[in-house]
Amino acid sequence: MDRPRLSPTDRRALVAVAAQFFVNGAMTASFIARAPQLRDRIGVSVDGYGLLMTVAASVGIVSSAFAGRIIHTATTRRVLQAGAVALVLSLPIIGGARSPAVWLIGMFVYVFVDALVDISMNLQGSWISARRHTPIMNRLHGLWSLGMLSGGLGAVAANAAGLSTFVHLLIVAIVTAVALAFVTHHLLTSDLEGHGEPEAAPVNGRNGAPSRLPLVLLVAAGMFAVVMEITGGDWATFRLTDDFGATAAVASAAFVAYTVGMTAMRFGGDSLQTRLGRMGLHRLSLAIATVGFVTASLVPNQTVSLVGFFLVGLGVATFMPKLYDDAARLPGRRGAGLGAMSGGIRVAFLITPVAVGGLAGTSLSVGSAIAIFALPAALGLALVTEWNDRLLRPTALTGEAER
């Protein structure tokens, strides 16, 4: 499809949305990286802090359920503007809490609003991406990853300087407030134009009513993708320490390899998508991820495992940008598709660590536990995305020729 060049307004909106992704990642990492200090400040054990995190994370599922209605009524720009205020104000509460109850209040606000912000910025990103000659969703998610890295490094510096969590997160709140004042001023002002293309016709069911099957398949795809991301990233270090007896320093290299692979592909994925098409890149990514999981989890060699985790990072990097973009393009109420998929993703984020950890705690090796979850998830993701592609292809959902 031949698309016109972006207007000056769209170009400013692109810079603003890119900044939103970066800032959002940095804000989240700022308090995640200081979890031990926050735990000590509110006076709970490691297990207790994990339980509190699970309770706080569950609020995101509730927020996702109402996201479509809220965004359709308020518009993405207003959600991002109000969300910026709420996120900034919640950070000092999280950092300054002296009791679990106060900490939960701050986290409830942050998690609830963050889910709405996440969906709104992905909607704006998807709309601008559709108006460009080359897509940008992978790079936007790459900026979020860089924001997470920056927020983590800021936490390291705050620890080194002896700053309390309250002072640190207050500084983060002030800096991000200034940045978000610029960001929200230049965002797209209207949601009506959307992707700048005729809206795709909904897929009809047997009774002639719009079918919910494409949405259900997207939710399933998001959950499969999360299983692959968590098993490939969060359990990489345990594979080396528990299965190979590696030192903590060497084991950290597994997570670094995964992260480098993911970051590299997110910044290179858009150009590959231009050449291969949306599904072409997705199939390539699935193949790379599958090879990576086999080598990382089943080959009894530490060096091969490190290479495998690098391949896993390369492979899974494009899953979320594609699925967010697909959900944003579904016909119907703005944000409804993204809200449903976001809810499914957050459920998978709650369940997967417990399930993998429980299996890894048996007589099985960590590598076996990773393979038991990741390889079926890869097959499931392949099946549901191919099925959805066939369902939606006649409606020209992607707005581009399949290759």
Coordinates of C-alpha atoms in Angstrom, one line a residue:
M1 CA 0.0 0.0 0.0
D2 CA 1.4 3.4 -1.0
R3 CA 1.2 5.7 2.0
P4 CA 1.8 9.5 2.0
R5 CA 4.5 11.0 4.1
L6 CA 3.7 11.9 7.6
S7 CA 2.3 15.3 8.2
P8 CA 4.2 17.6 10.6
T9 CA 1.6 16.9 13.3
D10 CA 2.1 13.2 12.9
R11 CA 5.9 13.5 13.0
R12 CA 5.6 15.4 16.3
A13 CA 3.2 12.8 17.6
L14 CA 5.7 10.1 16.6
V15 CA 8.4 11.7 18.7
A16 CA 6.0 12.1 21.6
V17 CA 4.8 8.4 21.4
A18 CA 8.5 7.2 21.2
A19 CA 9.3 9.3 24.3
Q20 CA 6.2 7.9 26.1
F21 CA 7.5 4.3 25.5
F22 CA 10.9 5.2 26.8
V23 CA 9.6 7.1 29.9
N24 CA 7.1 4.4 30.7
G25 CA 9.9 1.7 30.8
A26 CA 12.2 4.0 32.9
M27 CA 9.5 4.7 35.5
T28 CA 8.6 1.0 35.9
A29 CA 12.2 -0.1 36.2
S30 CA 13.0 2.6 38.8
F31 CA 11.0 0.9 41.5
I32 CA 11.4 -2.7 40.3
A33 CA 15.2 -2.4 40.6
R34 CA 14.9 -1.2 44.2
A35 CA 12.6 -4.1 45.3
P36 CA 14.9 -5.2 48.2
Q37 CA 15.0 -1.7 49.7
L38 CA 11.2 -1.3 49.3
R39 CA 10.7 -4.7 50.9
D40 CA 12.8 -3.7 53.9
R41 CA 11.1 -0.3 54.2
I42 CA 7.6 -1.7 54.5
G43 CA 8.8 -4.5 56.8
V44 CA 7.9 -7.8 55.0
S45 CA 9.7 -11.0 54.1
V46 CA 10.7 -12.0 50.6
D47 CA 7.6 -14.3 50.4
G48 CA 5.4 -11.5 51.7
Y49 CA 6.7 -9.1 49.1
G50 CA 6.1 -11.6 46.4
L51 CA 2.5 -12.0 47.5
L52 CA 2.0 -8.2 47.6
M53 CA 3.4 -7.9 44.1
T54 CA 1.0 -10.6 42.9
V55 CA -1.9 -8.8 44.6
A56 CA -0.8 -5.5 43.0
A57 CA -0.4 -7.0 39.6
S58 CA -3.9 -8.5 39.6
V59 CA -5.3 -4.9 39.5
G60 CA -3.9 -4.7 35.9
I61 CA -6.3 -7.4 34.9
V62 CA -9.2 -5.4 36.2
S63 CA -8.0 -2.3 34.4
S64 CA -7.6 -4.2 31.1
A65 CA -11.2 -5.4 31.3
F66 CA -12.5 -1.8 31.4
A67 CA -9.8 -0.3 29.0
G68 CA -11.9 -0.4 25.8
R69 CA -14.8 1.5 27.4
I70 CA -12.5 4.0 29.2
I71 CA -10.4 4.7 26.1
H72 CA -13.4 4.9 23.7
T73 CA -15.0 7.5 26.0
A74 CA -12.0 9.5 27.0
T75 CA -9.7 9.2 23.9
T76 CA -6.1 7.9 24.1
R77 CA -4.7 11.4 24.4
R78 CA -6.7 12.2 27.5
V79 CA -5.9 8.8 29.0
L80 CA -2.2 9.4 28.5
Q81 CA -2.5 12.9 29.9
A82 CA -4.4 11.9 33.1
G83 CA -2.3 8.8 33.3
A84 CA 0.9 10.8 33.4
V85 CA -0.3 12.7 36.4
A86 CA -1.4 9.6 38.2
L87 CA 1.8 7.7 37.5
V88 CA 4.0 10.6 38.6
L89 CA 2.0 11.0 41.9
S90 CA 2.1 7.3 42.7
L91 CA 5.9 7.0 42.6
P92 CA 6.6 9.0 45.8
I93 CA 3.9 7.0 47.6
I94 CA 5.5 3.7 46.5
G95 CA 9.0 5.0 47.5
G96 CA 7.9 6.6 50.8
A97 CA 5.6 3.9 52.1
R98 CA 6.4 2.5 55.6
S99 CA 3.6 -0.1 55.7
P100 CA 2.3 -2.7 53.2
A101 CA -1.1 -0.9 53.1
V102 CA 0.3 2.4 51.9
W103 CA 2.7 0.6 49.5
L104 CA -0.3 -1.2 48.0
I105 CA -2.3 2.0 47.6
G106 CA 0.6 3.4 45.5
M107 CA 1.0 0.2 43.5
F108 CA -2.8 -0.1 42.9
V109 CA -2.8 3.3 41.4
Y110 CA 0.3 2.7 39.3
V111 CA -0.7 -0.7 38.0
F112 CA -4.3 0.2 37.2
V113 CA -3.2 3.4 35.3
D114 CA -0.2 1.8 33.7
A115 CA -2.4 -0.8 32.0
L116 CA -4.5 2.0 30.4
V117 CA -1.3 3.9 29.5
D118 CA 0.2 0.8 27.9
I119 CA -2.8 0.2 25.7
S120 CA -3.2 3.9 24.8
M121 CA 0.4 4.4 23.7
N122 CA 0.3 1.2 21.7
L123 CA -2.8 2.4 19.9
Q124 CA -1.2 5.7 19.0
G125 CA 2.0 3.9 18.0
S126 CA 0.0 1.5 15.8
W127 CA -1.9 4.3 14.1
I128 CA 1.2 6.3 13.3
S129 CA 3.0 3.1 12.1
A130 CA 0.2 2.4 9.6
R131 CA 0.6 5.9 8.1
R132 CA 4.3 5.5 7.5
H133 CA 6.2 3.8 4.6
T134 CA 8.0 1.6 7.1
P135 CA 6.6 0.2 10.4
I136 CA 7.8 1.4 13.8
M137 CA 6.2 -0.9 16.4
N138 CA 9.3 -3.0 17.0
R139 CA 11.4 0.1 17.5
L140 CA 8.9 1.6 19.9
H141 CA 9.0 -1.5 22.0
G142 CA 12.8 -1.4 21.7
L143 CA 12.7 2.1 23.2
W144 CA 10.6 0.7 26.1
S145 CA 13.4 -1.8 26.7
L146 CA 16.0 1.0 26.7
G147 CA 13.9 2.9 29.1
M148 CA 13.9 -0.1 31.4
L149 CA 17.7 -0.3 31.2
S150 CA 18.0 3.4 31.9
G151 CA 15.6 3.2 34.9
G152 CA 17.6 0.2 36.2
L153 CA 20.9 2.1 35.9
G154 CA 19.4 5.1 37.6
A155 CA 18.5 2.8 40.5
V156 CA 22.1 1.5 40.6
A157 CA 23.3 5.1 40.8
A158 CA 20.7 5.9 43.6
N159 CA 21.9 3.0 45.6
A160 CA 25.5 3.9 45.2
A161 CA 24.7 7.5 46.3
G162 CA 22.9 6.2 49.3
L163 CA 19.5 7.8 48.3
S164 CA 16.5 6.5 50.1
T165 CA 13.7 5.0 47.9
F166 CA 11.5 8.0 48.7
V167 CA 14.1 10.6 47.5
H168 CA 15.1 8.4 44.5
L169 CA 11.5 8.0 43.3
L170 CA 10.7 11.6 44.0
I171 CA 13.5 12.6 41.7
V172 CA 12.2 10.2 39.1
A173 CA 8.7 11.6 39.4
I174 CA 10.0 15.2 38.9
V175 CA 12.1 14.3 35.9
T176 CA 9.4 12.3 34.2
A177 CA 6.8 14.9 35.0
V178 CA 8.8 17.4 32.9
A179 CA 9.3 14.9 30.1
L180 CA 5.6 13.8 30.1
A181 CA 4.5 17.5 29.9
F182 CA 6.1 17.6 26.5
V183 CA 5.0 14.2 25.5
T184 CA 1.3 14.6 26.2
H185 CA 1.2 18.0 24.5
H186 CA 2.3 16.6 21.1
L187 CA 0.3 13.3 21.1
L188 CA -2.3 12.7 18.4
T189 CA -5.3 14.8 19.3
S190 CA -8.0 12.7 17.7
D191 CA -8.6 8.9 17.6
L192 CA -11.0 9.1 14.7
E193 CA -8.5 8.8 11.9
G194 CA -7.0 5.7 13.4
H195 CA -4.8 3.9 11.0
G196 CA -5.6 6.2 8.1
E197 CA -7.2 3.2 6.3
P198 CA -10.8 2.0 5.9
E199 CA -11.7 0.0 8.9
A200 CA -11.6 -3.8 8.3
A201 CA -15.0 -5.5 8.2
P202 CA -15.5 -7.8 11.2
V203 CA -15.4 -11.5 10.7
N204 CA -18.9 -12.9 11.0
G205 CA -19.9 -16.1 12.8
R206 CA -22.3 -18.7 11.7
N207 CA -25.3 -16.7 12.8
G208 CA -24.2 -13.7 10.9
A209 CA -23.1 -11.7 14.0
P210 CA -19.6 -10.5 14.4
S211 CA -17.3 -13.4 15.6
R212 CA -15.2 -13.1 18.7
L213 CA -12.9 -15.8 17.5
P214 CA -10.2 -13.4 16.2
L215 CA -10.1 -11.7 19.6
V216 CA -10.0 -15.0 21.4
L217 CA -7.1 -16.2 19.3
L218 CA -5.2 -13.0 19.9
V219 CA -5.6 -13.4 23.7
A220 CA -4.3 -17.0 23.4
A221 CA -1.4 -15.8 21.2
G222 CA -0.5 -13.1 23.8
M223 CA -0.5 -15.7 26.6
F224 CA 1.7 -18.1 24.6
A225 CA 4.1 -15.3 23.8
V226 CA 4.4 -14.4 27.5
V227 CA 5.2 -18.0 28.4
M228 CA 8.0 -17.9 25.9
E229 CA 9.3 -14.5 27.1
I230 CA 9.3 -15.5 30.8
T231 CA 10.9 -18.9 30.3
G232 CA 13.5 -17.5 28.0
G233 CA 14.4 -14.5 30.1
D234 CA 13.6 -15.0 33.8
W235 CA 14.9 -18.6 34.0
A236 CA 18.0 -18.2 31.9
T237 CA 20.3 -17.7 34.8
F238 CA 18.8 -20.6 36.8
R239 CA 19.6 -22.9 33.8
L240 CA 23.3 -22.1 34.1
T241 CA 23.5 -22.1 38.0
D242 CA 21.4 -25.1 38.7
D243 CA 22.1 -27.3 35.7
F244 CA 25.7 -26.5 35.0
G245 CA 26.9 -25.2 38.4
A246 CA 28.0 -21.9 36.9
T247 CA 29.0 -18.9 39.1
A248 CA 26.5 -16.1 39.5
A249 CA 28.7 -13.9 37.3
V250 CA 28.7 -16.4 34.4
A251 CA 25.0 -17.2 34.9
S252 CA 24.2 -13.5 34.5
A253 CA 25.6 -13.8 31.0
A254 CA 22.6 -15.9 30.0
F255 CA 20.2 -13.1 30.8
V256 CA 22.5 -10.6 29.1
A257 CA 22.6 -12.8 26.0
Y258 CA 18.8 -12.9 25.9
T259 CA 18.5 -9.2 26.4
V260 CA 21.0 -8.3 23.8
G261 CA 19.3 -10.6 21.3
M262 CA 15.9 -9.0 22.1
T263 CA 17.1 -5.4 21.9
A264 CA 18.9 -6.0 18.6
M265 CA 15.9 -7.6 16.9
R266 CA 13.5 -4.9 18.2
F267 CA 15.6 -2.2 16.5
G268 CA 16.1 -4.3 13.4
G269 CA 12.7 -6.0 13.1
D270 CA 10.9 -3.1 11.4
S271 CA 13.3 -3.2 8.4
L272 CA 12.9 -7.0 8.2
Q273 CA 9.2 -6.7 8.3
T274 CA 9.3 -4.3 5.3
R275 CA 11.1 -7.0 3.4
L276 CA 9.4 -10.1 4.6
G277 CA 5.9 -8.9 5.5
R278 CA 4.2 -9.2 8.9
M279 CA 3.6 -12.9 8.8
G280 CA 7.0 -13.6 7.1
L281 CA 8.8 -11.9 10.0
H282 CA 6.6 -13.7 12.5
R283 CA 7.4 -17.1 11.0
L284 CA 11.1 -16.4 10.9
S285 CA 11.0 -15.2 14.6
L286 CA 9.1 -18.4 15.7
A287 CA 11.7 -20.5 13.9
I288 CA 14.6 -18.7 15.5
A289 CA 13.0 -18.8 19.0
T290 CA 12.3 -22.6 18.7
V291 CA 15.8 -23.4 17.7
G292 CA 17.0 -21.2 20.5
F293 CA 14.9 -23.0 23.1
V294 CA 16.0 -26.4 22.0
T295 CA 19.7 -25.5 22.2
A296 CA 19.3 -23.4 25.4
S297 CA 17.3 -26.0 27.4
L298 CA 18.1 -29.4 26.0
V299 CA 21.7 -29.4 24.8
P300 CA 24.0 -30.3 27.8
N301 CA 26.6 -27.7 27.1
Q302 CA 27.0 -24.3 28.9
T303 CA 28.4 -22.4 25.9
V304 CA 25.7 -23.8 23.5
S305 CA 23.1 -22.8 26.1
L306 CA 24.3 -19.2 26.1
V307 CA 24.1 -19.1 22.3
G308 CA 20.6 -20.6 22.6
F309 CA 19.4 -17.8 25.0
F310 CA 20.7 -15.2 22.5
L311 CA 18.6 -16.8 19.8
V312 CA 15.6 -17.0 22.1
G313 CA 15.9 -13.2 22.6
L314 CA 16.2 -12.6 18.9
G315 CA 13.1 -14.8 18.3
V316 CA 10.7 -13.6 20.9
A317 CA 11.5 -9.9 20.4
T318 CA 9.0 -9.2 17.7
F319 CA 6.1 -11.2 19.2
M320 CA 4.6 -8.5 21.4
P321 CA 5.0 -5.6 19.0
K322 CA 3.2 -7.7 16.3
L323 CA 0.4 -8.8 18.6
Y324 CA -0.2 -5.3 20.0
D325 CA -0.4 -4.0 16.5
D326 CA -2.8 -6.8 15.4
A327 CA -5.0 -6.1 18.4
A328 CA -5.0 -2.4 17.7
R329 CA -6.2 -3.1 14.1
L330 CA -9.2 -5.2 15.1
P331 CA -12.5 -3.6 14.1
G332 CA -14.8 -2.4 16.8
R333 CA -14.5 -0.1 19.8
R334 CA -11.1 1.4 20.2
G335 CA -8.9 -0.3 22.8
A336 CA -11.3 -3.3 23.2
G337 CA -9.0 -5.7 21.4
L338 CA -5.9 -4.5 23.1
G339 CA -7.7 -4.5 26.5
A340 CA -8.7 -8.1 26.2
M341 CA -5.3 -9.2 25.0
S342 CA -3.6 -7.2 27.8
G343 CA -5.8 -8.9 30.4
G344 CA -4.8 -12.3 29.0
I345 CA -1.1 -11.4 29.0
R346 CA -1.3 -10.2 32.6
V347 CA -2.9 -13.5 33.7
A348 CA -0.1 -15.4 32.0
F349 CA 2.5 -13.2 33.8
L350 CA 0.9 -14.2 37.1
I351 CA 0.7 -17.9 36.4
T352 CA 3.8 -18.8 34.4
P353 CA 6.5 -18.1 37.0
V354 CA 4.7 -20.2 39.6
A355 CA 4.2 -23.1 37.2
V356 CA 7.7 -23.1 35.8
G357 CA 9.2 -22.8 39.3
G358 CA 7.0 -25.6 40.6
L359 CA 8.2 -27.9 37.8
A360 CA 11.8 -26.9 38.2
G361 CA 11.7 -27.7 41.9
T362 CA 11.0 -31.4 41.2
S363 CA 13.6 -33.9 40.0
L364 CA 13.5 -32.4 36.6
S365 CA 16.3 -30.0 35.5
V366 CA 15.6 -26.3 34.9
G367 CA 16.3 -26.9 31.2
S368 CA 13.6 -29.6 31.1
A369 CA 11.1 -27.3 32.8
I370 CA 11.9 -24.5 30.3
A371 CA 11.4 -26.9 27.4
I372 CA 8.2 -28.4 28.7
F373 CA 6.6 -24.9 28.8
A374 CA 8.3 -23.1 26.0
L375 CA 8.2 -25.6 23.1
P376 CA 4.4 -26.3 23.4
A377 CA 3.9 -22.5 23.7
A378 CA 5.9 -22.0 20.5
L379 CA 3.7 -24.5 18.7
G380 CA 0.5 -23.0 20.2
L381 CA 1.6 -19.5 19.1
A382 CA 2.3 -20.7 15.6
L383 CA -1.1 -22.4 15.3
V384 CA -3.2 -19.5 16.6
T385 CA -1.4 -16.8 14.6
E386 CA -1.7 -18.8 11.4
W387 CA -5.4 -19.5 12.1
N388 CA -6.0 -15.8 12.8
D389 CA -4.1 -14.8 9.7
R390 CA -6.4 -16.9 7.6
L391 CA -9.5 -15.5 9.3
L392 CA -8.5 -11.9 8.9
R393 CA -6.7 -12.0 5.6
P394 CA -9.9 -11.4 3.5
T395 CA -10.6 -8.2 5.6
A396 CA -7.2 -6.8 4.6
L397 CA -6.5 -6.3 8.3
T398 CA -2.9 -5.6 7.7
G399 CA -3.4 -3.0 5.0
E400 CA -0.5 -4.5 3.1
A401 CA 0.2 -7.3 0.6
E402 CA 1.1 -10.6 2.1
R403 CA 4.4 -11.9 0.9

